[in-house]
Short mmCIF file of C-alpha atoms in Angstrom, two decimals:
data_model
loop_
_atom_site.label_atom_id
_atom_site.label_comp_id
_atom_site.label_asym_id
_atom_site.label_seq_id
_atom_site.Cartn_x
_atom_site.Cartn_y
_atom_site.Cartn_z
CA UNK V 1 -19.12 -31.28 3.43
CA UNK V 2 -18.12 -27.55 2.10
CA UNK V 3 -15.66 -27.32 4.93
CA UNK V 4 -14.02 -30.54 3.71
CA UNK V 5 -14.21 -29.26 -0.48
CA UNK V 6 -12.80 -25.84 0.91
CA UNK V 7 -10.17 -28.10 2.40
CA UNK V 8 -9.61 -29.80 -1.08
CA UNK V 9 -9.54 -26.74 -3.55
CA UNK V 10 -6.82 -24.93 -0.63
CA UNK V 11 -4.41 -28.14 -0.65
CA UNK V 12 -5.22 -27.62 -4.82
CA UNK V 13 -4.32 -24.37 -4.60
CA UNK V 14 -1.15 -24.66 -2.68
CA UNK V 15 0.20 -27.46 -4.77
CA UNK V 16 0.00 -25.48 -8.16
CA UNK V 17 1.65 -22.43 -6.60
CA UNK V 18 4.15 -24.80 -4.89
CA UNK V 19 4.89 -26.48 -8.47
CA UNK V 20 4.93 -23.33 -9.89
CA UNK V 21 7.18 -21.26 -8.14
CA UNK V 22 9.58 -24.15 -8.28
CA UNK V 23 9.40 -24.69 -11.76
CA UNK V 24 9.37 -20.93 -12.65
CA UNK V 25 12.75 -21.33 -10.79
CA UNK V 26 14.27 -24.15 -13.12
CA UNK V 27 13.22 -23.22 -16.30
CA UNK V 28 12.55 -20.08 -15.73
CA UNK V 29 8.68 -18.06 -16.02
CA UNK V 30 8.86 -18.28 -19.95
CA UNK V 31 10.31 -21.81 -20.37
CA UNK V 32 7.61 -23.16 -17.68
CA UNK V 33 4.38 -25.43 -19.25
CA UNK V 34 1.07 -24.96 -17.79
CA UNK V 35 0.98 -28.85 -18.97
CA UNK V 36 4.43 -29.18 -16.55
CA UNK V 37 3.28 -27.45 -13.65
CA UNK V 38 -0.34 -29.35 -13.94
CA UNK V 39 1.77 -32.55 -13.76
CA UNK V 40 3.86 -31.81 -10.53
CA UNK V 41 0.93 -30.31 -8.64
CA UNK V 42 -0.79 -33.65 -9.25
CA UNK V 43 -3.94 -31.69 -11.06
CA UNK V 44 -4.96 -31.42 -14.52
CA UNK V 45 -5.27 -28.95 -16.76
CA UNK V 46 -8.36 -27.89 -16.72
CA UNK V 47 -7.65 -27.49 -12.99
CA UNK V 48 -5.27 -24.81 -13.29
CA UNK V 49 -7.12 -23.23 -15.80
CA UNK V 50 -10.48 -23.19 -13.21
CA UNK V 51 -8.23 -21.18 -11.02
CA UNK V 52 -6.27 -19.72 -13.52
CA UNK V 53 -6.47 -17.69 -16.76
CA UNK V 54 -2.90 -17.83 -17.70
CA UNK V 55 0.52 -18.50 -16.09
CA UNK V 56 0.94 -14.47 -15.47
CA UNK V 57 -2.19 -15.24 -13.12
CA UNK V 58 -0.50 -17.71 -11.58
CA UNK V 59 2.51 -15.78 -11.51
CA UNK V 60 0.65 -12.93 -9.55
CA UNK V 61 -0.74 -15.35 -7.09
CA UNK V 62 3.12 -16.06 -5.86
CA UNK V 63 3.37 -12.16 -5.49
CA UNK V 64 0.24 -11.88 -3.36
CA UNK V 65 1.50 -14.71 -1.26
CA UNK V 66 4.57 -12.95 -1.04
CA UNK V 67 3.47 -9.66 -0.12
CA UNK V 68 0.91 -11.01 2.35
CA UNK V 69 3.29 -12.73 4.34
CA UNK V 70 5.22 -9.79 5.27
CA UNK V 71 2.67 -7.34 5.28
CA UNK V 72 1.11 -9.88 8.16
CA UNK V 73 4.86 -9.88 9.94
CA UNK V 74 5.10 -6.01 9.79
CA UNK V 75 1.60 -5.62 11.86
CA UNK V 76 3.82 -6.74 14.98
CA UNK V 77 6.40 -3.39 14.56
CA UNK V 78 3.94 -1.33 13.80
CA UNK V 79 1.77 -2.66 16.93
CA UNK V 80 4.90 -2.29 18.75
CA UNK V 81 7.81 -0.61 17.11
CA UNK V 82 11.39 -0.36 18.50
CA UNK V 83 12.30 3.27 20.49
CA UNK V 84 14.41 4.23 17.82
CA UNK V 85 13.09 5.51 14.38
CA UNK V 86 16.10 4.16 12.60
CA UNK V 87 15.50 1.00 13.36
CA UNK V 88 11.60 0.69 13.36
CA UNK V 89 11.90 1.57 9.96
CA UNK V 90 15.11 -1.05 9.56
CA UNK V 91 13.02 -3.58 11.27
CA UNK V 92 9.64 -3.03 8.99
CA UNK V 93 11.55 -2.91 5.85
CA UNK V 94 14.49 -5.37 6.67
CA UNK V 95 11.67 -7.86 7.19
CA UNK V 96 10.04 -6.87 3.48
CA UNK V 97 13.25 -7.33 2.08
CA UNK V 98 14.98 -10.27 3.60
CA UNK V 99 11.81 -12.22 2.80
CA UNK V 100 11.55 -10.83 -0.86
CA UNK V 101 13.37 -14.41 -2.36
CA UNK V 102 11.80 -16.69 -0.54
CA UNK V 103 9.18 -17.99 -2.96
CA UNK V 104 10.31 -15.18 -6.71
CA UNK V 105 14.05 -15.19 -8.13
CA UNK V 106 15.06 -12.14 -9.17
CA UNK V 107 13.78 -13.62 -13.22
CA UNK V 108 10.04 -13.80 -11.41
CA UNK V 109 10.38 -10.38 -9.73
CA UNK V 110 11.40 -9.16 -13.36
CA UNK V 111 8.27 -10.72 -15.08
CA UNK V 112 6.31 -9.71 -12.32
CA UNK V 113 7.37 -5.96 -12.91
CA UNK V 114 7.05 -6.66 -16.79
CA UNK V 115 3.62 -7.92 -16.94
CA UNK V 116 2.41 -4.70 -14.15
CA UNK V 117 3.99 -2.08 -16.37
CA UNK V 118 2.62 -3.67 -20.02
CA UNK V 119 -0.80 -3.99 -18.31
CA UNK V 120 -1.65 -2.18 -15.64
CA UNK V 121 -5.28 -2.18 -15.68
CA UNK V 122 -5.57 -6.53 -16.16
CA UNK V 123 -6.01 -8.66 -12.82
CA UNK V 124 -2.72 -8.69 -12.54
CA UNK V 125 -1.61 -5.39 -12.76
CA UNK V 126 -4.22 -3.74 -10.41
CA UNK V 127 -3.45 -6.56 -8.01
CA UNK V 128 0.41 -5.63 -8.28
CA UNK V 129 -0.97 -2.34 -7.77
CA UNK V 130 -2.83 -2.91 -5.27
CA UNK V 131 0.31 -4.90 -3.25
CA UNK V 132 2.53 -1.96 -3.41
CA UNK V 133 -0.19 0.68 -2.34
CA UNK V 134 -1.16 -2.30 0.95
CA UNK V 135 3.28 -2.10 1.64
CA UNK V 136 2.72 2.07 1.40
CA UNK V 137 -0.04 2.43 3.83
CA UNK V 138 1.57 -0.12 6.54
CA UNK V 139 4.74 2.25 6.29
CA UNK V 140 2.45 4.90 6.76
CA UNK V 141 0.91 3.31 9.99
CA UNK V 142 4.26 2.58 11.47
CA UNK V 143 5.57 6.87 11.15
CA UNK V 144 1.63 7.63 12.68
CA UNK V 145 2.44 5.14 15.27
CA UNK V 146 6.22 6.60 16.17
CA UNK V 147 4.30 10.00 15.73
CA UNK V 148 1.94 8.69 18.22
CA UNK V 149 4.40 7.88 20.64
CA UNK V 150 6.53 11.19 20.24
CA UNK V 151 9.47 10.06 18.10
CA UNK V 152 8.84 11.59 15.11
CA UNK V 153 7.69 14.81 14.81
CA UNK V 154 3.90 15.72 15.26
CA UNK V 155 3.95 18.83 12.60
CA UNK V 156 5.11 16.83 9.39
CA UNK V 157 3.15 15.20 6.98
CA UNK V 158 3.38 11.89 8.28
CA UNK V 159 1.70 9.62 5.08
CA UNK V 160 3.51 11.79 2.68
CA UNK V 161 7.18 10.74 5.28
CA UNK V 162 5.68 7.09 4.59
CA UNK V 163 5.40 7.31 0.96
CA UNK V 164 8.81 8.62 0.24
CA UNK V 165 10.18 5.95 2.39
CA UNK V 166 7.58 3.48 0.26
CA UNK V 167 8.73 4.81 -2.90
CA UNK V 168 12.88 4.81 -2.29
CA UNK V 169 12.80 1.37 -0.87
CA UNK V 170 10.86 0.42 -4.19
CA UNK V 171 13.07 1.67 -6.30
CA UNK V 172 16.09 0.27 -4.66
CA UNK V 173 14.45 -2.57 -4.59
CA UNK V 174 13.92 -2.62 -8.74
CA UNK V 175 18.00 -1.56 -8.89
CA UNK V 176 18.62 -4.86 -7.20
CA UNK V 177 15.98 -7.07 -9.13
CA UNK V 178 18.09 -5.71 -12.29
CA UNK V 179 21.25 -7.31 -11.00
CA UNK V 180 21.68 -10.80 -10.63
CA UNK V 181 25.02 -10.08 -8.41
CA UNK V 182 23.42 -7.83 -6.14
CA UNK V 183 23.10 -9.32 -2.71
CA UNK V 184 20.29 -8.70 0.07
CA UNK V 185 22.70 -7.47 2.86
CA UNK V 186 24.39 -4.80 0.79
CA UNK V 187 20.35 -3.67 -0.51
CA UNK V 188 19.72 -3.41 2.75
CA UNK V 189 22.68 -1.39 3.85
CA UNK V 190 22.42 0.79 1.29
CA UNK V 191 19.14 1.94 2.42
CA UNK V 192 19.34 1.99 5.72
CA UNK V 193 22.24 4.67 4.99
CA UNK V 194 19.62 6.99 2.71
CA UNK V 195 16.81 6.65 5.52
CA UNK V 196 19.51 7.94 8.11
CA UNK V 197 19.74 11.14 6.22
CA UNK V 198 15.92 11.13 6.62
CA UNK V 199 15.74 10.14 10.26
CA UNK V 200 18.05 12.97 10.99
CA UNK V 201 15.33 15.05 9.78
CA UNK V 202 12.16 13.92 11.26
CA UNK V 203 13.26 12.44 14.37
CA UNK V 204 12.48 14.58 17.77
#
């Protein structure tokens, strides 16, 4: 009976986040209802609100979803990484990027940053927190792991290497939340052409 109510409250689950993120799409995160998305998921208020303390919650629940999804697709290069540091580090972070619209416009990703900036020590903030510092440490893994295998060198500082690749990715990343007419294929080209100054220098 608990397997079947686990069952329930996931399909619950899934169906606000579903209306959600496609309503935070239409009318954007600040002209969505919690009385809207309650009505599309099929639940009632109260629902959401069992789940939910606000729509910035729910808002951060489409992040984690996010974030776990490639965070679960990058295990596989850092298990087994291509023989070239340029592009393990073009596969790891082509898959964070080319997946980073799938469920958040570039409005959400705004709000997102927003609410983790104004209030960095609610829920929402440490989990935001929390997201980036999980994408960090599995950058990390993957220049221990070409370490490891003798493509990068074995006398640097290998989790500070990961961080700096973390931290200009991230902010690239913000540059092209900013602007609506910036495209995924030119974000991406863009940094693979900064890490190539950096795989010059820690490749063996």
């Amino acid at each position: 009976m608990s397997g079947l109510r686990e069952r329930q409250k996931a399909d619950r689950h899934r169906r606000i986040i579903d209306a959600a993120t496609s309503l935070f799409r239409e009318a954007g995160y600040e002209g969505a209802k919690i009385e809207t998305i309650a009505a599309q998921a099929e639940v009632s208020i109260g629902t959401i609100y069992n789940y939910y303390q606000n729509k910035g919650d729910i808002l951060g629940a489409i992040v984690s979803m996010e974030v776990n999804e490639v965070l679960n697709a990058g295990r596989g290069v850092v298990a087994n990484p291509p023989a070239n540091v340029g592009d393990a580090l073009d596969t790891l972070i082509g898959i964070y990027i080319e997946h980073s619209l799938n469920y958040l416009s570039k409005e959400m990703w705004r709000q997102a940053m927003a609410i983790s900036t104004q209030l960095p020590d609610s829920p929402f903030g440490q989990t935001y927190t929390a997201l980036d510092r999980a994408l960090t440490e599995q950058i990390r893994a993957l220049i221990a792991r070409l370490q490891q295998i003798g493509l990068v060198r074995s006398d640097l500082d290998g989790p500070a290497v990961g961080e700096l690749i973390f931290n200009n990715m991230n902010m690239m990343f913000i540059e092209f939340v900013k602007r609506d007419e910036a495209r995924i294929p030119e974000l991406r080209a863009a940094i693979r052409r900064q890490n190539r100054i950096l795989v010059a220098a820690i490749g063996v």
